[in-house]
């Protein structure tokens, strides 16, 4: 049996992966430099080329959302838990429907460069403290997700080299982090869009072709694939029934529901996804773009399910679990069985590019919020020149990238999925209530926004700190300690309702608002419902 300490794939695959990855990085960096903003205009840096077609916009949205966790973690979850893993992938697909139906068009019409602009238009008298709160939440979400990507790059490297030394870990994180900083600080939104589109095309083609190879191996018979997966799982038909991971106890059922709630609602409030919704030039392009994104994400998740089942059917569940207990090696083991070193190298390169693309989008979103909301609007009170703001945005991208690298090195060994799911929970608990109330509640007040933002952030973090994620179980950060009184690993089932409740409570407790509040909301409502086509 192959072990993680020995690495999963051979030396040829490692060398080929390095060559492919280096080639993709060189090409995308060159294209990012070519498409980078040529003028000191913040609109171009934040929103990029607004003349893109719905397909290209949809590819960029797909690239922004799908991370290496989908390619490696989600397929590994299917390989180890069968039905429960497929249900998890279903939630990933459904999440985009929430974006399309709830916030995409109203947010684009009422927005300018950042979410802070939308809330400031709705709550102009107290926009400064609200912008600060939004910047804090966005920085927390982006940093957590960025650290998850950088730690994930080391975990992916482990599949090749075995347990890396401290020097190797540092080199991997610094190299990936530096490339991300270049994409975000120099390329801006146009540069990030280039890598997102390239990554999305590679991801869709890579998983679709590999899924086709899996089906071809089983004579294009889904029944044969499912039967072989059940046989090689060592669990028989239990592998294809609910409860293998999430349904054994009431707590595990609640944990699954909490996780799915955070994923479905959190996507609609992730900073880099929200920023992408402002980029299309019109409402019609936005609708078509999101429909493309839904279709592409759905295709990748469907193919990911086939890959997970195929890994179990071809490699065997015991071998996958023995190689990596989280299942992240499942796709690479499957690729090696189906296509040898070449296919393994292609999918490995794809995973590294996926990490780069998502990290670049996160860094850009956080830098934009810090530069525009915090510096230009709060510190400089709207008096900063475009050149000045653009300089701050680029410096902020560097600072965030360096911060992410330092935290990734300190938190080596952390569960990347936990970091990512916490980011989703914070987004759903703090930012989503603020968006929904801002867009759809006439009485919404700044005090409600502040309570929702800070309260949702604090509750999410505290519940995770006092959960089995941090202590009391062998897989915890501190397995020998025991201060976990919250039984679930994801706080969404509690923190999301709490965020909405705090927003309502802060608003109803606010004293009589200014006389022009109704008139201000009417202007905002006209902007949100009608907007202006640029």
Short mmCIF file of C-alpha atoms in Angstrom, two decimals:
data_model
loop_
_atom_site.label_atom_id
_atom_site.label_comp_id
_atom_site.label_asym_id
_atom_site.label_seq_id
_atom_site.Cartn_x
_atom_site.Cartn_y
_atom_site.Cartn_z
CA UNK A 1 0.00 0.00 0.00
CA UNK A 2 1.26 3.47 -0.88
CA UNK A 3 1.67 5.85 2.03
CA UNK A 4 1.62 9.60 2.15
CA UNK A 5 5.07 9.67 3.65
CA UNK A 6 6.42 8.04 0.52
CA UNK A 7 4.44 10.20 -1.87
CA UNK A 8 1.63 9.10 -4.14
CA UNK A 9 3.03 9.50 -7.64
CA UNK A 10 6.32 8.77 -9.34
CA UNK A 11 9.25 11.00 -10.22
CA UNK A 12 8.22 11.29 -13.88
CA UNK A 13 4.84 12.71 -12.88
CA UNK A 14 6.51 15.20 -10.54
CA UNK A 15 8.87 16.44 -13.25
CA UNK A 16 6.13 16.67 -15.87
CA UNK A 17 3.83 18.47 -13.44
CA UNK A 18 6.57 21.01 -12.72
CA UNK A 19 7.12 21.66 -16.44
CA UNK A 20 3.39 22.00 -17.16
CA UNK A 21 2.79 24.21 -14.14
CA UNK A 22 5.73 26.46 -15.01
CA UNK A 23 4.46 26.75 -18.59
CA UNK A 24 0.96 27.71 -17.49
CA UNK A 25 2.31 30.25 -14.99
CA UNK A 26 4.57 31.87 -17.59
CA UNK A 27 1.73 32.09 -20.14
CA UNK A 28 -0.83 33.44 -17.65
CA UNK A 29 1.62 35.96 -16.16
CA UNK A 30 2.43 37.22 -19.65
CA UNK A 31 -1.26 37.52 -20.51
CA UNK A 32 -2.02 39.16 -17.17
CA UNK A 33 0.67 41.77 -17.85
CA UNK A 34 -0.71 42.35 -21.35
CA UNK A 35 -4.26 42.84 -20.09
CA UNK A 36 -3.29 44.80 -16.94
CA UNK A 37 -4.79 48.28 -16.56
CA UNK A 38 -2.82 50.69 -18.72
CA UNK A 39 -4.23 53.81 -17.07
CA UNK A 40 -4.58 54.93 -13.48
CA UNK A 41 -8.32 54.28 -13.43
CA UNK A 42 -9.75 52.46 -10.44
CA UNK A 43 -12.78 51.29 -12.43
CA UNK A 44 -10.50 49.31 -14.76
CA UNK A 45 -8.48 47.87 -11.87
CA UNK A 46 -11.57 46.86 -9.84
CA UNK A 47 -13.93 45.76 -12.61
CA UNK A 48 -11.73 45.16 -15.65
CA UNK A 49 -12.97 44.90 -19.21
CA UNK A 50 -16.74 45.17 -19.02
CA UNK A 51 -17.22 44.16 -22.66
CA UNK A 52 -16.75 40.43 -22.10
CA UNK A 53 -19.37 37.99 -23.40
CA UNK A 54 -21.63 36.06 -21.00
CA UNK A 55 -19.64 32.87 -21.66
CA UNK A 56 -16.33 34.45 -20.68
CA UNK A 57 -17.94 36.09 -17.65
CA UNK A 58 -19.47 32.75 -16.70
CA UNK A 59 -16.11 31.02 -17.03
CA UNK A 60 -14.53 33.67 -14.80
CA UNK A 61 -17.27 33.21 -12.18
CA UNK A 62 -16.81 29.45 -12.34
CA UNK A 63 -13.06 29.92 -11.96
CA UNK A 64 -13.52 32.24 -8.98
CA UNK A 65 -15.67 29.75 -7.10
CA UNK A 66 -14.28 26.28 -7.81
CA UNK A 67 -11.14 25.64 -5.79
CA UNK A 68 -8.78 22.70 -5.49
CA UNK A 69 -11.05 21.49 -2.69
CA UNK A 70 -13.61 20.60 -5.36
CA UNK A 71 -11.14 18.70 -7.51
CA UNK A 72 -9.36 16.89 -4.67
CA UNK A 73 -11.39 17.17 -1.44
CA UNK A 74 -14.93 16.76 -2.75
CA UNK A 75 -14.06 13.83 -5.03
CA UNK A 76 -12.15 12.26 -2.15
CA UNK A 77 -15.21 12.64 0.05
CA UNK A 78 -17.29 10.79 -2.55
CA UNK A 79 -14.62 8.09 -2.78
CA UNK A 80 -14.69 7.51 0.99
CA UNK A 81 -18.34 8.12 1.88
CA UNK A 82 -20.31 7.43 -1.31
CA UNK A 83 -23.85 8.81 -1.07
CA UNK A 84 -23.01 11.43 1.56
CA UNK A 85 -20.22 12.81 -0.61
CA UNK A 86 -22.57 13.07 -3.58
CA UNK A 87 -25.04 15.01 -1.45
CA UNK A 88 -22.27 17.42 -0.49
CA UNK A 89 -21.46 18.02 -4.18
CA UNK A 90 -25.14 18.69 -4.80
CA UNK A 91 -25.06 21.55 -2.30
CA UNK A 92 -22.09 23.06 -4.14
CA UNK A 93 -24.14 23.17 -7.34
CA UNK A 94 -27.34 24.50 -5.76
CA UNK A 95 -25.46 27.38 -4.16
CA UNK A 96 -25.28 29.30 -7.44
CA UNK A 97 -29.07 29.29 -7.73
CA UNK A 98 -29.19 31.41 -4.58
CA UNK A 99 -26.92 33.97 -6.22
CA UNK A 100 -29.02 34.11 -9.38
CA UNK A 101 -32.41 34.30 -7.69
CA UNK A 102 -31.61 36.51 -4.72
CA UNK A 103 -28.87 39.09 -5.13
CA UNK A 104 -27.15 39.11 -8.53
CA UNK A 105 -29.17 41.75 -10.39
CA UNK A 106 -30.17 44.05 -7.48
CA UNK A 107 -26.57 44.12 -6.27
CA UNK A 108 -25.17 44.94 -9.69
CA UNK A 109 -27.63 47.79 -10.24
CA UNK A 110 -27.04 49.34 -6.82
CA UNK A 111 -23.30 48.66 -6.65
CA UNK A 112 -20.27 50.49 -7.95
CA UNK A 113 -16.87 48.98 -7.10
CA UNK A 114 -17.38 47.14 -3.79
CA UNK A 115 -20.15 45.95 -1.51
CA UNK A 116 -19.35 48.95 0.69
CA UNK A 117 -20.56 51.25 -2.09
CA UNK A 118 -23.94 49.52 -2.14
CA UNK A 119 -24.43 49.74 1.63
CA UNK A 120 -23.17 53.36 1.66
CA UNK A 121 -25.77 54.30 -0.96
CA UNK A 122 -28.46 52.79 1.27
CA UNK A 123 -27.11 54.11 4.62
CA UNK A 124 -25.26 57.33 3.69
CA UNK A 125 -25.27 59.02 7.10
CA UNK A 126 -23.35 56.25 8.87
CA UNK A 127 -21.52 54.78 5.93
CA UNK A 128 -18.05 55.11 7.49
CA UNK A 129 -18.52 52.70 10.45
CA UNK A 130 -20.40 50.29 8.18
CA UNK A 131 -17.60 50.37 5.60
CA UNK A 132 -15.08 49.64 8.38
CA UNK A 133 -17.14 46.67 9.59
CA UNK A 134 -17.45 45.34 6.03
CA UNK A 135 -13.71 45.69 5.47
CA UNK A 136 -13.00 43.75 8.68
CA UNK A 137 -15.33 40.90 7.69
CA UNK A 138 -14.05 40.77 4.11
CA UNK A 139 -10.45 40.71 5.32
CA UNK A 140 -11.24 37.86 7.74
CA UNK A 141 -13.01 35.80 5.07
CA UNK A 142 -10.41 36.40 2.36
CA UNK A 143 -7.50 35.68 4.71
CA UNK A 144 -8.99 32.41 5.94
CA UNK A 145 -9.74 31.25 2.41
CA UNK A 146 -6.33 32.41 1.16
CA UNK A 147 -4.54 30.53 3.93
CA UNK A 148 -6.61 27.43 3.05
CA UNK A 149 -5.37 27.67 -0.57
CA UNK A 150 -1.71 28.12 0.44
CA UNK A 151 -1.83 25.29 2.99
CA UNK A 152 -3.55 23.23 0.31
CA UNK A 153 -0.62 23.81 -2.04
CA UNK A 154 1.70 22.20 0.51
CA UNK A 155 -0.74 19.33 1.02
CA UNK A 156 -0.79 18.80 -2.75
CA UNK A 157 3.00 18.84 -2.87
CA UNK A 158 2.96 16.14 -0.18
CA UNK A 159 1.29 13.79 -2.64
CA UNK A 160 4.50 13.95 -4.72
CA UNK A 161 7.37 14.28 -2.30
CA UNK A 162 6.01 12.75 0.88
CA UNK A 163 6.16 14.72 4.11
CA UNK A 164 7.99 17.95 3.09
CA UNK A 165 10.73 19.53 5.16
CA UNK A 166 10.28 22.97 6.71
CA UNK A 167 12.41 24.48 3.93
CA UNK A 168 10.33 22.82 1.21
CA UNK A 169 7.08 23.97 2.82
CA UNK A 170 8.34 27.53 3.07
CA UNK A 171 9.56 27.54 -0.53
CA UNK A 172 6.24 26.18 -1.83
CA UNK A 173 4.14 28.74 0.07
CA UNK A 174 6.42 31.66 -0.86
CA UNK A 175 6.51 30.76 -4.57
CA UNK A 176 2.72 30.29 -4.81
CA UNK A 177 2.07 33.39 -2.69
CA UNK A 178 4.41 35.56 -4.75
CA UNK A 179 2.77 34.54 -8.02
CA UNK A 180 -0.63 35.36 -6.48
CA UNK A 181 0.60 38.81 -5.42
CA UNK A 182 1.80 39.54 -8.96
CA UNK A 183 -1.54 38.51 -10.46
CA UNK A 184 -3.54 40.67 -8.03
CA UNK A 185 -1.33 43.74 -7.62
CA UNK A 186 -0.24 44.21 -11.23
CA UNK A 187 -3.00 42.57 -13.24
CA UNK A 188 -5.98 43.75 -11.19
CA UNK A 189 -9.36 42.45 -12.28
CA UNK A 190 -8.30 42.06 -15.96
CA UNK A 191 -5.29 39.95 -14.96
CA UNK A 192 -7.31 37.89 -12.47
CA UNK A 193 -9.97 37.32 -15.12
CA UNK A 194 -7.42 35.90 -17.55
CA UNK A 195 -6.23 33.25 -15.13
CA UNK A 196 -9.81 32.49 -14.02
CA UNK A 197 -10.92 31.81 -17.58
CA UNK A 198 -7.85 29.68 -18.38
CA UNK A 199 -8.27 27.76 -15.11
CA UNK A 200 -12.01 27.21 -15.71
CA UNK A 201 -11.45 25.89 -19.24
CA UNK A 202 -8.70 23.56 -18.01
CA UNK A 203 -10.84 22.38 -15.10
CA UNK A 204 -13.94 21.69 -17.18
CA UNK A 205 -11.97 19.86 -19.86
CA UNK A 206 -9.80 17.97 -17.36
CA UNK A 207 -12.58 16.57 -15.19
CA UNK A 208 -14.89 15.90 -18.15
CA UNK A 209 -12.26 13.90 -20.07
CA UNK A 210 -11.23 11.96 -16.95
CA UNK A 211 -14.88 11.22 -16.11
CA UNK A 212 -15.35 9.98 -19.69
CA UNK A 213 -12.36 7.64 -19.22
CA UNK A 214 -13.95 6.29 -16.05
CA UNK A 215 -17.29 5.64 -17.78
CA UNK A 216 -15.52 4.09 -20.78
CA UNK A 217 -13.76 1.68 -18.43
CA UNK A 218 -17.17 0.48 -17.25
CA UNK A 219 -18.69 0.34 -20.76
CA UNK A 220 -20.60 3.59 -20.19
CA UNK A 221 -22.85 1.83 -17.69
CA UNK A 222 -23.68 3.81 -14.52
CA UNK A 223 -24.98 0.60 -12.93
CA UNK A 224 -21.65 -1.13 -13.52
CA UNK A 225 -19.77 1.85 -12.02
CA UNK A 226 -21.99 1.96 -8.94
CA UNK A 227 -21.78 -1.80 -8.48
CA UNK A 228 -17.99 -1.82 -8.75
CA UNK A 229 -17.74 1.11 -6.32
CA UNK A 230 -19.92 -0.69 -3.79
CA UNK A 231 -17.88 -3.89 -4.17
CA UNK A 232 -14.47 -2.16 -3.80
CA UNK A 233 -15.67 0.01 -0.90
CA UNK A 234 -15.67 -2.93 1.49
CA UNK A 235 -19.08 -1.76 2.71
CA UNK A 236 -21.38 -3.25 0.10
CA UNK A 237 -24.63 -1.41 -0.54
CA UNK A 238 -24.10 0.74 2.58
CA UNK A 239 -21.68 2.76 0.47
CA UNK A 240 -24.59 3.86 -1.73
CA UNK A 241 -26.92 4.67 1.16
CA UNK A 242 -27.07 7.80 3.36
CA UNK A 243 -25.46 7.86 6.77
CA UNK A 244 -21.92 6.67 6.16
CA UNK A 245 -20.47 9.97 7.35
CA UNK A 246 -23.24 12.40 8.20
CA UNK A 247 -26.26 10.31 9.13
CA UNK A 248 -25.06 8.05 11.92
CA UNK A 249 -26.19 10.27 14.78
CA UNK A 250 -28.41 13.30 15.27
CA UNK A 251 -25.31 15.45 15.75
CA UNK A 252 -23.82 14.30 12.43
CA UNK A 253 -27.11 15.01 10.63
CA UNK A 254 -27.19 18.50 12.10
CA UNK A 255 -23.54 18.97 11.16
CA UNK A 256 -24.27 18.07 7.55
CA UNK A 257 -27.26 20.43 7.43
CA UNK A 258 -25.15 23.18 9.01
CA UNK A 259 -22.39 22.65 6.45
CA UNK A 260 -24.77 22.67 3.48
CA UNK A 261 -26.48 25.81 4.83
CA UNK A 262 -23.12 27.58 5.08
CA UNK A 263 -22.14 26.53 1.55
CA UNK A 264 -25.44 27.44 -0.13
CA UNK A 265 -25.83 30.80 1.63
CA UNK A 266 -22.14 31.59 2.00
CA UNK A 267 -21.45 31.55 -1.74
CA UNK A 268 -23.84 34.48 -2.17
CA UNK A 269 -21.65 36.55 0.19
CA UNK A 270 -18.07 35.54 -0.66
CA UNK A 271 -16.13 38.77 -1.39
CA UNK A 272 -14.51 37.63 -4.65
CA UNK A 273 -17.83 36.29 -5.97
CA UNK A 274 -19.64 39.53 -5.07
CA UNK A 275 -16.94 41.55 -6.80
CA UNK A 276 -17.33 39.43 -9.92
CA UNK A 277 -21.09 40.16 -9.99
CA UNK A 278 -20.35 43.88 -10.46
CA UNK A 279 -18.23 43.35 -13.58
CA UNK A 280 -20.82 42.56 -16.35
CA UNK A 281 -21.85 45.63 -18.34
CA UNK A 282 -25.61 45.03 -18.12
CA UNK A 283 -28.26 43.06 -16.29
CA UNK A 284 -28.83 40.83 -19.29
CA UNK A 285 -25.15 39.92 -19.51
CA UNK A 286 -25.11 39.26 -15.77
CA UNK A 287 -28.08 36.89 -15.93
CA UNK A 288 -26.59 34.96 -18.83
CA UNK A 289 -23.19 34.89 -17.10
CA UNK A 290 -24.62 33.41 -13.90
CA UNK A 291 -26.58 30.82 -15.90
CA UNK A 292 -23.33 29.83 -17.62
CA UNK A 293 -21.62 29.66 -14.22
CA UNK A 294 -24.39 27.42 -12.84
CA UNK A 295 -24.09 25.08 -15.81
CA UNK A 296 -20.29 24.91 -15.67
CA UNK A 297 -20.18 24.40 -11.90
CA UNK A 298 -22.87 21.74 -12.21
CA UNK A 299 -20.90 19.95 -14.93
CA UNK A 300 -17.70 19.97 -12.83
CA UNK A 301 -19.53 18.71 -9.75
CA UNK A 302 -21.27 15.97 -11.77
CA UNK A 303 -17.93 14.88 -13.22
CA UNK A 304 -16.40 15.09 -9.74
CA UNK A 305 -18.99 12.62 -8.48
CA UNK A 306 -18.07 10.20 -11.28
CA UNK A 307 -14.38 10.61 -10.43
CA UNK A 308 -15.03 9.87 -6.76
CA UNK A 309 -17.02 6.74 -7.51
CA UNK A 310 -14.48 5.76 -10.15
CA UNK A 311 -11.62 6.10 -7.67
CA UNK A 312 -13.35 3.70 -5.30
CA UNK A 313 -14.26 1.31 -8.10
CA UNK A 314 -10.78 1.26 -9.68
CA UNK A 315 -8.39 1.86 -6.78
CA UNK A 316 -10.40 0.68 -3.78
CA UNK A 317 -11.57 2.56 -0.71
CA UNK A 318 -9.02 0.98 1.63
CA UNK A 319 -6.11 2.00 -0.58
CA UNK A 320 -7.40 5.58 -0.80
CA UNK A 321 -7.95 5.83 2.95
CA UNK A 322 -4.55 4.28 3.64
CA UNK A 323 -2.86 6.80 1.35
CA UNK A 324 -4.64 9.86 2.72
CA UNK A 325 -7.31 9.60 5.39
CA UNK A 326 -9.07 12.73 4.03
CA UNK A 327 -9.25 11.23 0.54
CA UNK A 328 -7.39 14.07 -1.21
CA UNK A 329 -5.21 11.56 -3.09
CA UNK A 330 -8.19 9.76 -4.67
CA UNK A 331 -8.14 11.67 -7.97
CA UNK A 332 -4.37 11.33 -8.39
CA UNK A 333 -4.49 7.59 -7.66
CA UNK A 334 -7.34 7.20 -10.16
CA UNK A 335 -5.47 9.24 -12.78
CA UNK A 336 -2.40 7.05 -12.37
CA UNK A 337 -4.48 3.92 -12.95
CA UNK A 338 -6.30 5.33 -15.97
CA UNK A 339 -3.61 7.32 -17.76
CA UNK A 340 -0.31 6.73 -16.03
CA UNK A 341 2.13 9.55 -15.33
CA UNK A 342 0.79 11.83 -18.09
CA UNK A 343 -2.80 12.07 -16.79
CA UNK A 344 -1.54 12.31 -13.21
CA UNK A 345 0.69 15.24 -14.14
CA UNK A 346 -2.13 16.99 -16.03
CA UNK A 347 -4.56 16.79 -13.11
CA UNK A 348 -1.84 17.75 -10.62
CA UNK A 349 -0.96 20.81 -12.68
CA UNK A 350 -4.67 21.64 -12.85
CA UNK A 351 -4.92 21.48 -9.04
CA UNK A 352 -1.99 23.89 -8.62
CA UNK A 353 -3.44 26.32 -11.20
CA UNK A 354 -6.80 26.13 -9.42
CA UNK A 355 -5.13 27.12 -6.15
CA UNK A 356 -3.45 30.07 -7.86
CA UNK A 357 -6.63 31.35 -9.49
CA UNK A 358 -8.80 31.27 -6.37
CA UNK A 359 -6.06 32.85 -4.26
CA UNK A 360 -5.62 35.67 -6.80
CA UNK A 361 -9.34 36.46 -6.74
CA UNK A 362 -9.43 36.50 -2.94
CA UNK A 363 -6.39 38.76 -2.69
CA UNK A 364 -7.85 41.21 -5.19
CA UNK A 365 -11.22 41.34 -3.41
CA UNK A 366 -9.62 42.01 -0.01
CA UNK A 367 -7.22 44.60 -1.44
CA UNK A 368 -10.09 46.41 -3.18
CA UNK A 369 -12.10 46.61 0.04
CA UNK A 370 -9.12 47.92 2.03
CA UNK A 371 -8.14 50.48 -0.61
CA UNK A 372 -11.60 51.71 -1.61
CA UNK A 373 -13.73 51.31 1.52
CA UNK A 374 -11.17 51.77 4.26
CA UNK A 375 -8.59 54.12 2.76
CA UNK A 376 -10.37 56.17 0.09
CA UNK A 377 -13.79 56.52 1.74
CA UNK A 378 -13.06 56.31 5.49
CA UNK A 379 -9.53 57.63 5.99
CA UNK A 380 -9.41 60.08 3.05
CA UNK A 381 -13.19 60.76 3.17
CA UNK A 382 -13.58 60.44 -0.59
CA UNK A 383 -10.82 62.93 -1.41
CA UNK A 384 -8.19 60.43 -2.63
CA UNK A 385 -7.18 60.67 -6.26
CA UNK A 386 -7.54 57.65 -8.51
CA UNK A 387 -3.76 57.28 -8.78
CA UNK A 388 -3.43 57.38 -4.99
CA UNK A 389 -6.19 54.81 -4.47
CA UNK A 390 -4.75 52.53 -7.13
CA UNK A 391 -1.34 52.65 -5.45
CA UNK A 392 -2.89 51.75 -2.10
CA UNK A 393 -4.83 48.86 -3.71
CA UNK A 394 -1.62 47.39 -5.13
CA UNK A 395 0.22 47.81 -1.83
CA UNK A 396 -2.74 46.22 -0.01
CA UNK A 397 -2.53 43.19 -2.34
CA UNK A 398 1.11 42.78 -1.39
CA UNK A 399 0.37 43.09 2.33
CA UNK A 400 -2.51 40.60 2.19
CA UNK A 401 -0.43 38.15 0.19
CA UNK A 402 2.46 38.33 2.65
CA UNK A 403 0.04 37.99 5.59
CA UNK A 404 -1.50 34.92 3.97
CA UNK A 405 1.94 33.37 3.46
CA UNK A 406 2.96 33.94 7.09
CA UNK A 407 -0.30 32.51 8.45
CA UNK A 408 -0.06 29.52 6.10
CA UNK A 409 3.42 28.69 7.40
CA UNK A 410 2.30 29.08 11.02
CA UNK A 411 -0.84 26.98 10.54
CA UNK A 412 0.88 24.12 8.67
CA UNK A 413 -1.09 20.95 9.38
CA UNK A 414 -4.42 22.74 9.71
CA UNK A 415 -7.38 21.19 7.96
CA UNK A 416 -7.87 23.25 4.79
CA UNK A 417 -11.53 22.26 4.54
CA UNK A 418 -12.17 23.62 8.04
CA UNK A 419 -10.60 26.98 7.17
CA UNK A 420 -12.63 27.23 3.97
CA UNK A 421 -15.91 26.23 5.66
CA UNK A 422 -15.33 28.80 8.42
CA UNK A 423 -14.90 31.45 5.72
CA UNK A 424 -18.23 30.35 4.18
CA UNK A 425 -19.91 30.47 7.60
CA UNK A 426 -18.66 34.00 8.30
CA UNK A 427 -19.81 35.16 4.87
CA UNK A 428 -23.28 33.66 5.39
CA UNK A 429 -23.58 34.88 8.99
CA UNK A 430 -22.19 38.42 8.70
CA UNK A 431 -22.25 39.67 5.12
CA UNK A 432 -25.35 37.92 3.71
CA UNK A 433 -27.79 39.35 6.32
CA UNK A 434 -26.40 42.81 5.61
CA UNK A 435 -26.86 42.34 1.85
CA UNK A 436 -30.40 40.98 2.14
CA UNK A 437 -31.56 43.66 4.59
CA UNK A 438 -29.86 46.42 2.58
CA UNK A 439 -31.56 45.38 -0.63
CA UNK A 440 -34.99 44.35 0.60
CA UNK A 441 -35.86 45.89 4.00
CA UNK A 442 -37.07 49.49 3.96
CA UNK A 443 -36.47 50.06 7.70
CA UNK A 444 -32.94 48.65 7.82
CA UNK A 445 -30.64 50.88 9.88
CA UNK A 446 -26.89 51.23 10.24
CA UNK A 447 -26.99 49.86 13.79
CA UNK A 448 -28.50 46.65 12.42
CA UNK A 449 -25.72 46.41 9.81
CA UNK A 450 -23.02 46.85 12.46
CA UNK A 451 -24.55 44.28 14.81
CA UNK A 452 -25.03 41.80 11.98
CA UNK A 453 -21.48 42.21 10.65
CA UNK A 454 -19.54 42.17 13.90
CA UNK A 455 -21.95 39.77 15.63
CA UNK A 456 -21.99 37.24 12.78
CA UNK A 457 -18.19 37.31 12.59
CA UNK A 458 -17.70 36.93 16.35
CA UNK A 459 -20.29 34.17 16.82
CA UNK A 460 -18.92 32.12 13.90
CA UNK A 461 -15.34 32.29 15.18
CA UNK A 462 -16.27 31.59 18.82
CA UNK A 463 -18.39 28.56 17.95
CA UNK A 464 -15.54 27.07 15.92
CA UNK A 465 -13.03 27.76 18.71
CA UNK A 466 -15.23 25.84 21.16
CA UNK A 467 -16.03 23.01 18.74
CA UNK A 468 -14.40 19.62 18.02
CA UNK A 469 -12.43 21.36 15.27
CA UNK A 470 -10.10 22.87 17.88
CA UNK A 471 -10.15 20.37 20.76
CA UNK A 472 -11.41 17.03 22.17
CA UNK A 473 -10.97 14.71 19.14
CA UNK A 474 -7.93 13.04 17.54
CA UNK A 475 -8.34 15.22 14.44
CA UNK A 476 -8.54 18.52 16.37
CA UNK A 477 -5.93 21.27 16.39
CA UNK A 478 -5.32 20.45 20.07
CA UNK A 479 -6.33 16.78 20.45
CA UNK A 480 -5.11 16.52 24.04
CA UNK A 481 -7.20 19.47 25.25
CA UNK A 482 -10.95 19.39 25.82
CA UNK A 483 -12.86 22.67 25.93
CA UNK A 484 -15.37 21.93 23.16
CA UNK A 485 -18.92 22.60 24.33
CA UNK A 486 -20.36 23.25 20.84
CA UNK A 487 -20.95 19.79 19.31
CA UNK A 488 -20.90 20.67 15.59
CA UNK A 489 -17.89 21.29 13.35
CA UNK A 490 -19.60 23.98 11.28
CA UNK A 491 -21.38 26.85 13.10
CA UNK A 492 -23.73 27.83 10.26
CA UNK A 493 -26.92 26.37 11.73
CA UNK A 494 -26.54 28.73 14.71
CA UNK A 495 -24.47 31.66 13.42
CA UNK A 496 -26.52 32.35 10.27
CA UNK A 497 -29.88 32.79 12.07
CA UNK A 498 -28.00 34.77 14.74
CA UNK A 499 -26.62 37.15 12.08
CA UNK A 500 -30.11 37.80 10.69
CA UNK A 501 -31.52 38.19 14.20
CA UNK A 502 -28.86 40.71 15.18
CA UNK A 503 -29.52 42.74 12.05
CA UNK A 504 -33.24 42.84 12.88
CA UNK A 505 -32.62 43.59 16.54
CA UNK A 506 -30.22 46.45 15.84
CA UNK A 507 -32.71 48.00 13.46
CA UNK A 508 -35.81 47.79 15.68
CA UNK A 509 -33.82 49.18 18.62
CA UNK A 510 -32.70 52.20 16.59
CA UNK A 511 -34.47 55.40 17.58
CA UNK A 512 -36.39 57.59 15.17
CA UNK A 513 -34.35 57.90 12.03
CA UNK A 514 -33.68 61.06 10.03
CA UNK A 515 -36.55 62.67 8.15
CA UNK A 516 -34.99 61.95 4.77
CA UNK A 517 -34.54 58.20 5.42
CA UNK A 518 -37.69 57.28 3.49
CA UNK A 519 -36.66 59.51 0.60
CA UNK A 520 -33.16 58.01 0.65
CA UNK A 521 -34.55 54.49 0.54
CA UNK A 522 -36.84 55.46 -2.33
CA UNK A 523 -33.84 56.69 -4.32
CA UNK A 524 -31.96 53.52 -3.47
CA UNK A 525 -34.93 51.37 -4.47
CA UNK A 526 -35.19 53.06 -7.85
CA UNK A 527 -31.46 52.52 -8.40
CA UNK A 528 -31.72 48.86 -7.31
CA UNK A 529 -34.78 48.02 -9.39
CA UNK A 530 -34.08 50.08 -12.49
CA UNK A 531 -30.36 50.86 -12.39
CA UNK A 532 -28.53 52.25 -15.36
CA UNK A 533 -27.02 50.29 -18.19
CA UNK A 534 -23.40 51.32 -18.67
#
